[in-house]
GROMACS .gro file of C-alpha atoms in nm:
model
  252
    1LEU     CA    1   0.007   0.001   0.009
    2ILE     CA    2   0.165   0.312  -0.116
    3MET     CA    3   0.040   0.671  -0.034
    4THR     CA    4   0.154   1.008  -0.112
    5ASP     CA    5   0.097   1.323   0.062
    6ASP     CA    6  -0.093   1.625  -0.108
    7GLN     CA    7  -0.035   1.480  -0.458
    8GLY     CA    8  -0.328   1.615  -0.681
    9HIS     CA    9  -0.504   1.436  -0.961
   10GLY     CA   10  -0.297   1.643  -1.203
   11ASP     CA   11   0.050   1.564  -1.060
   12PHE     CA   12   0.090   1.254  -1.285
   13GLY     CA   13   0.197   1.197  -1.650
   14PHE     CA   14  -0.094   0.939  -1.712
   15THR     CA   15  -0.364   1.222  -1.615
   16GLY     CA   16  -0.222   1.464  -1.876
   17ASN     CA   17   0.040   1.664  -1.701
   18PRO     CA   18   0.238   1.818  -1.983
   19HIS     CA   19   0.567   1.878  -1.781
   20LEU     CA   20   0.583   1.604  -1.529
   21ARG     CA   21   0.738   1.284  -1.581
   22THR     CA   22   0.623   0.984  -1.379
   23PRO     CA   23   0.711   0.675  -1.598
   24ARG     CA   24   0.669   0.425  -1.320
   25LEU     CA   25   0.338   0.536  -1.173
   26ASP     CA   26   0.216   0.561  -1.551
   27SER     CA   27   0.308   0.212  -1.602
   28LEU     CA   28   0.139   0.102  -1.293
   29ALA     CA   29  -0.186   0.274  -1.397
   30LYS     CA   30  -0.154   0.136  -1.736
   31SER     CA   31  -0.112  -0.224  -1.645
   32GLY     CA   32  -0.326  -0.226  -1.331
   33VAL     CA   33  -0.690  -0.117  -1.237
   34ARG     CA   34  -0.768   0.246  -1.208
   35PHE     CA   35  -1.041   0.357  -0.988
   36THR     CA   36  -1.210   0.652  -1.173
   37ARG     CA   37  -1.473   0.699  -0.896
   38PHE     CA   38  -1.263   0.712  -0.577
   39TYR     CA   39  -1.285   0.966  -0.305
   40VAL     CA   40  -1.062   1.061  -0.023
   41SER     CA   41  -1.110   1.322   0.265
   42PRO     CA   42  -0.971   1.697   0.203
   43VAL     CA   43  -0.702   1.646   0.465
   44CYS     CA   44  -0.457   1.398   0.568
   45THR     CA   45  -0.562   1.249   0.888
   46PRO     CA   46  -0.946   1.176   0.802
   47THR     CA   47  -0.808   0.986   0.499
   48ARG     CA   48  -0.592   0.778   0.688
   49ALA     CA   49  -0.820   0.683   0.962
   50SER     CA   50  -1.076   0.568   0.702
   51LEU     CA   51  -0.819   0.369   0.532
   52MET     CA   52  -0.693   0.197   0.849
   53THR     CA   53  -1.040   0.127   0.978
   54GLY     CA   54  -1.276   0.115   0.681
   55ARG     CA   55  -1.505   0.364   0.873
   56TYR     CA   56  -1.621   0.708   0.834
   57ASN     CA   57  -1.357   0.926   0.985
   58PHE     CA   58  -1.592   1.099   1.228
   59ARG     CA   59  -1.647   0.772   1.395
   60THR     CA   60  -1.287   0.734   1.471
   61ARG     CA   61  -1.232   1.084   1.631
   62ALA     CA   62  -0.963   1.149   1.372
   63ILE     CA   63  -1.132   1.459   1.211
   64ASP     CA   64  -0.842   1.695   1.143
   65THR     CA   65  -0.475   1.740   1.124
   66TYR     CA   66  -0.394   1.923   1.462
   67LEU     CA   67  -0.521   2.066   1.786
   68GLY     CA   68  -0.576   1.714   1.918
   69ARG     CA   69  -0.805   1.612   1.642
   70ALA     CA   70  -0.555   1.387   1.469
   71MET     CA   71  -0.549   1.119   1.730
   72MET     CA   72  -0.741   0.811   1.636
   73ASP     CA   73  -0.948   0.641   1.912
   74PRO     CA   74  -0.742   0.346   2.053
   75GLY     CA   75  -1.063   0.150   2.048
   76GLU     CA   76  -1.057   0.135   1.655
   77VAL     CA   77  -0.939  -0.191   1.493
   78THR     CA   78  -0.687  -0.120   1.228
   79LEU     CA   79  -0.596  -0.294   0.899
   80ALA     CA   80  -0.270  -0.375   1.062
   81GLN     CA   81  -0.426  -0.543   1.349
   82MET     CA   82  -0.646  -0.757   1.127
   83LEU     CA   83  -0.374  -0.866   0.904
   84ALA     CA   84  -0.130  -0.934   1.185
   85GLY     CA   85  -0.393  -1.162   1.345
   86ALA     CA   86  -0.425  -1.337   1.009
   87GLY     CA   87  -0.040  -1.414   1.013
   88TYR     CA   88   0.075  -1.133   0.833
   89ARG     CA   89   0.401  -0.937   0.913
   90THR     CA   90   0.311  -0.569   0.917
   91GLY     CA   91   0.523  -0.270   0.851
   92ILE     CA   92   0.467   0.106   0.811
   93PHE     CA   93   0.736   0.347   0.660
   94GLY     CA   94   0.667   0.716   0.646
   95LYS     CA   95   0.370   0.902   0.763
   96TRP     CA   96   0.127   0.782   1.029
   97HIS     CA   97  -0.056   1.094   1.149
   98LEU     CA   98  -0.292   0.921   1.385
   99GLY     CA   99  -0.121   0.984   1.712
  100ASP     CA  100   0.236   1.020   1.834
  101ASN     CA  101   0.207   0.881   2.190
  102TYR     CA  102   0.092   0.554   2.343
  103PRO     CA  103  -0.141   0.388   2.277
  104LEU     CA  104  -0.200   0.562   1.952
  105ARG     CA  105   0.133   0.515   1.756
  106ALA     CA  106   0.162   0.276   1.458
  107CYS     CA  107   0.380   0.043   1.669
  108ASP     CA  108   0.071   0.022   1.931
  109ARG     CA  109  -0.187  -0.037   1.647
  110GLY     CA  110  -0.073  -0.354   1.476
  111PHE     CA  111   0.250  -0.273   1.309
  112HIS     CA  112   0.524  -0.499   1.377
  113GLU     CA  113   0.769  -0.271   1.235
  114SER     CA  114   0.748   0.116   1.191
  115LEU     CA  115   0.968   0.401   1.077
  116THR     CA  116   0.767   0.713   1.107
  117HIS     CA  117   0.798   1.088   1.157
  118ARG     CA  118   0.592   1.262   1.397
  119GLY     CA  119   0.268   1.464   1.357
  120GLY     CA  120   0.167   1.567   1.016
  121GLY     CA  121   0.512   1.596   0.844
  122LEU     CA  122   0.882   1.680   0.883
  123ALA     CA  123   0.954   2.037   0.956
  124GLN     CA  124   0.609   2.080   1.108
  125ALA     CA  125   0.514   2.197   1.460
  126ALA     CA  126   0.479   1.831   1.597
  127ASP     CA  127   0.821   1.740   1.438
  128ARG     CA  128   1.119   1.734   1.657
  129PRO     CA  129   1.363   1.893   1.694
  130PRO     CA  130   1.283   2.255   1.566
  131GLY     CA  131   1.451   2.334   1.224
  132SER     CA  132   1.450   1.968   1.116
  133SER     CA  133   1.460   1.897   0.748
  134TYR     CA  134   1.364   1.638   0.472
  135PHE     CA  135   1.735   1.552   0.468
  136ASP     CA  136   1.881   1.335   0.755
  137PRO     CA  137   1.562   1.350   0.942
  138LEU     CA  138   1.505   1.248   1.301
  139LEU     CA  139   1.248   0.967   1.286
  140GLU     CA  140   1.108   0.711   1.526
  141ARG     CA  141   1.177   0.335   1.468
  142ASN     CA  142   0.931   0.116   1.673
  143GLY     CA  143   0.863   0.422   1.900
  144ARG     CA  144   1.226   0.507   1.973
  145PRO     CA  145   1.410   0.828   1.797
  146VAL     CA  146   1.662   0.761   1.537
  147ARG     CA  147   1.855   0.980   1.311
  148ALA     CA  148   1.830   0.875   0.939
  149ARG     CA  149   2.079   0.956   0.684
  150GLY     CA  150   1.961   1.079   0.337
  151TYR     CA  151   1.658   1.212   0.168
  152CYS     CA  152   1.323   1.104   0.353
  153SER     CA  153   1.151   0.956   0.072
  154ASP     CA  154   1.474   0.746  -0.007
  155VAL     CA  155   1.503   0.640   0.360
  156PHE     CA  156   1.141   0.540   0.386
  157THR     CA  157   1.164   0.338   0.062
  158ASP     CA  158   1.492   0.170   0.170
  159ALA     CA  159   1.320   0.055   0.486
  160ALA     CA  160   1.034  -0.070   0.304
  161ILE     CA  161   1.254  -0.284   0.062
  162ARG     CA  162   1.441  -0.431   0.350
  163PHE     CA  163   1.116  -0.512   0.505
  164VAL     CA  164   1.002  -0.698   0.193
  165ARG     CA  165   1.323  -0.878   0.160
  166ARG     CA  166   1.315  -0.999   0.519
  167ASN     CA  167   0.966  -1.111   0.480
  168ARG     CA  168   0.959  -1.268   0.131
  169ASN     CA  169   0.872  -1.607   0.237
  170ARG     CA  170   0.557  -1.505   0.437
  171PRO     CA  171   0.263  -1.293   0.394
  172PHE     CA  172   0.343  -0.926   0.465
  173PHE     CA  173   0.163  -0.597   0.474
  174CYS     CA  174   0.402  -0.326   0.384
  175TYR     CA  175   0.251   0.043   0.396
  176LEU     CA  176   0.490   0.288   0.236
  177ALA     CA  177   0.344   0.642   0.329
  178PHE     CA  178   0.548   0.903   0.174
  179ASN     CA  179   0.533   1.265   0.321
  180ALA     CA  180   0.620   1.406  -0.018
  181PRO     CA  181   0.508   1.633  -0.212
  182HIS     CA  182   0.377   1.799   0.096
  183VAL     CA  183   0.537   2.137   0.202
  184PRO     CA  184   0.798   2.244   0.279
  185LEU     CA  185   0.925   2.177  -0.076
  186GLN     CA  186   1.267   2.042  -0.006
  187ILE     CA  187   1.441   1.815  -0.274
  188ASP     CA  188   1.792   1.777  -0.426
  189GLU     CA  189   1.832   2.027  -0.701
  190LYS     CA  190   1.893   1.745  -0.963
  191TYR     CA  191   1.516   1.656  -0.939
  192ALA     CA  192   1.398   2.012  -0.967
  193ALA     CA  193   1.655   2.119  -1.232
  194PRO     CA  194   1.480   1.976  -1.538
  195TYR     CA  195   1.154   2.149  -1.456
  196ARG     CA  196   1.329   2.481  -1.371
  197ALA     CA  197   1.505   2.463  -1.707
  198ALA     CA  198   1.163   2.401  -1.870
  199GLY     CA  199   1.061   2.742  -1.756
  200LEU     CA  200   0.847   2.646  -1.456
  201ASP     CA  201   0.858   2.848  -1.150
  202ASP     CA  202   1.058   2.755  -0.837
  203THR     CA  203   0.768   2.619  -0.640
  204THR     CA  204   0.632   2.403  -0.925
  205ALA     CA  205   0.989   2.280  -1.023
  206ARG     CA  206   1.054   2.193  -0.670
  207LEU     CA  207   0.727   2.014  -0.623
  208TYR     CA  208   0.745   1.827  -0.946
  209GLY     CA  209   1.089   1.730  -0.837
  210MET     CA  210   0.958   1.563  -0.525
  211VAL     CA  211   0.707   1.379  -0.742
  212ALA     CA  212   0.970   1.249  -0.974
  213ASN     CA  213   1.164   1.116  -0.688
  214VAL     CA  214   0.854   0.954  -0.529
  215ASP     CA  215   0.815   0.794  -0.888
  216GLU     CA  216   1.167   0.669  -0.883
  217ASN     CA  217   1.128   0.520  -0.531
  218VAL     CA  218   0.796   0.341  -0.635
  219GLY     CA  219   0.997   0.184  -0.918
  220ARG     CA  220   1.267   0.076  -0.683
  221LEU     CA  221   1.001  -0.112  -0.474
  222LEU     CA  222   0.818  -0.260  -0.763
  223ASP     CA  223   1.168  -0.388  -0.900
  224THR     CA  224   1.235  -0.547  -0.578
  225LEU     CA  225   0.910  -0.733  -0.593
  226SER     CA  226   1.014  -0.848  -0.946
  227ALA     CA  227   1.361  -0.947  -0.843
  228LEU     CA  228   1.233  -1.150  -0.557
  229GLY     CA  229   0.959  -1.332  -0.786
  230LEU     CA  230   0.674  -1.182  -0.580
  231GLU     CA  231   0.516  -0.944  -0.822
  232ARG     CA  232   0.255  -1.200  -0.931
  233ASN     CA  233   0.166  -1.271  -0.581
  234THR     CA  234   0.163  -0.919  -0.435
  235ILE     CA  235  -0.128  -0.672  -0.452
  236VAL     CA  236  -0.002  -0.308  -0.503
  237VAL     CA  237  -0.234  -0.029  -0.431
  238PHE     CA  238  -0.132   0.337  -0.484
  239LEU     CA  239  -0.331   0.651  -0.371
  240SER     CA  240  -0.285   1.000  -0.251
  241ASP     CA  241  -0.440   1.115   0.083
  242ASN     CA  242  -0.604   1.435  -0.074
  243GLY     CA  243  -0.552   1.666  -0.347
  244ALA     CA  244  -0.301   1.941  -0.435
  245GLN     CA  245  -0.237   2.225  -0.175
  246HIS     CA  246  -0.148   2.495  -0.435
  247PRO     CA  247  -0.424   2.671  -0.621
  248ASP     CA  248  -0.257   2.644  -0.966
  249ARG     CA  249  -0.277   2.271  -0.963
  250TYR     CA  250  -0.583   2.068  -1.029
  251ASN     CA  251  -0.758   1.808  -0.840
  252ALA     CA  252  -1.029   1.686  -1.076
   0.00000   0.00000   0.00000
């Protein structure tokens, strides 16, 4: 299960974006099933609560993204708990956004392995320490703080790939939840440069660079499934948690 953060309907090549190149996601859309009547909530936490529980988000108490309204009721039963009870190994890598303290953390809610950031995103108010970055972020592995090395989307994908490799001989549920392309728009210049060279403004170039990096990382995960002989025996689902956050992008 792969989810991006604030990626709108127009932020893909296969939906008609004239500038953005997303070859691996385009291929996934072409070779798989596309849900053309598929809806999410307008902000992060409600979508994630519904996804984890199968329930209307207001029933879960996870109704917004901050001020205590992003803490899912610990009495809810999660997808991870259901699958863990059925013998699956479960792992989450990236954004949880349903509670940062016991008993609300991903590691408390059915995930055997977790590598997540706090709150709604890196370099946001709930993150720690102040002034952190998408590069070399401070994360939490199974509830304990760790300093990662590298760009956050690469770090989360690396962890997901290791998880898949370790569990290739058993049922597994891998939840790769990128915090990109959510603001702040931090990305290595090599990803933004082609879009800046195409005449796009700095904001759009950075954002498209973040999406291009996500596309690359999705490709690495898919290639891992193929190399391990798991691609025919693994369901891959991709979605975004809500639409684009900038007014000059479209959500359909």
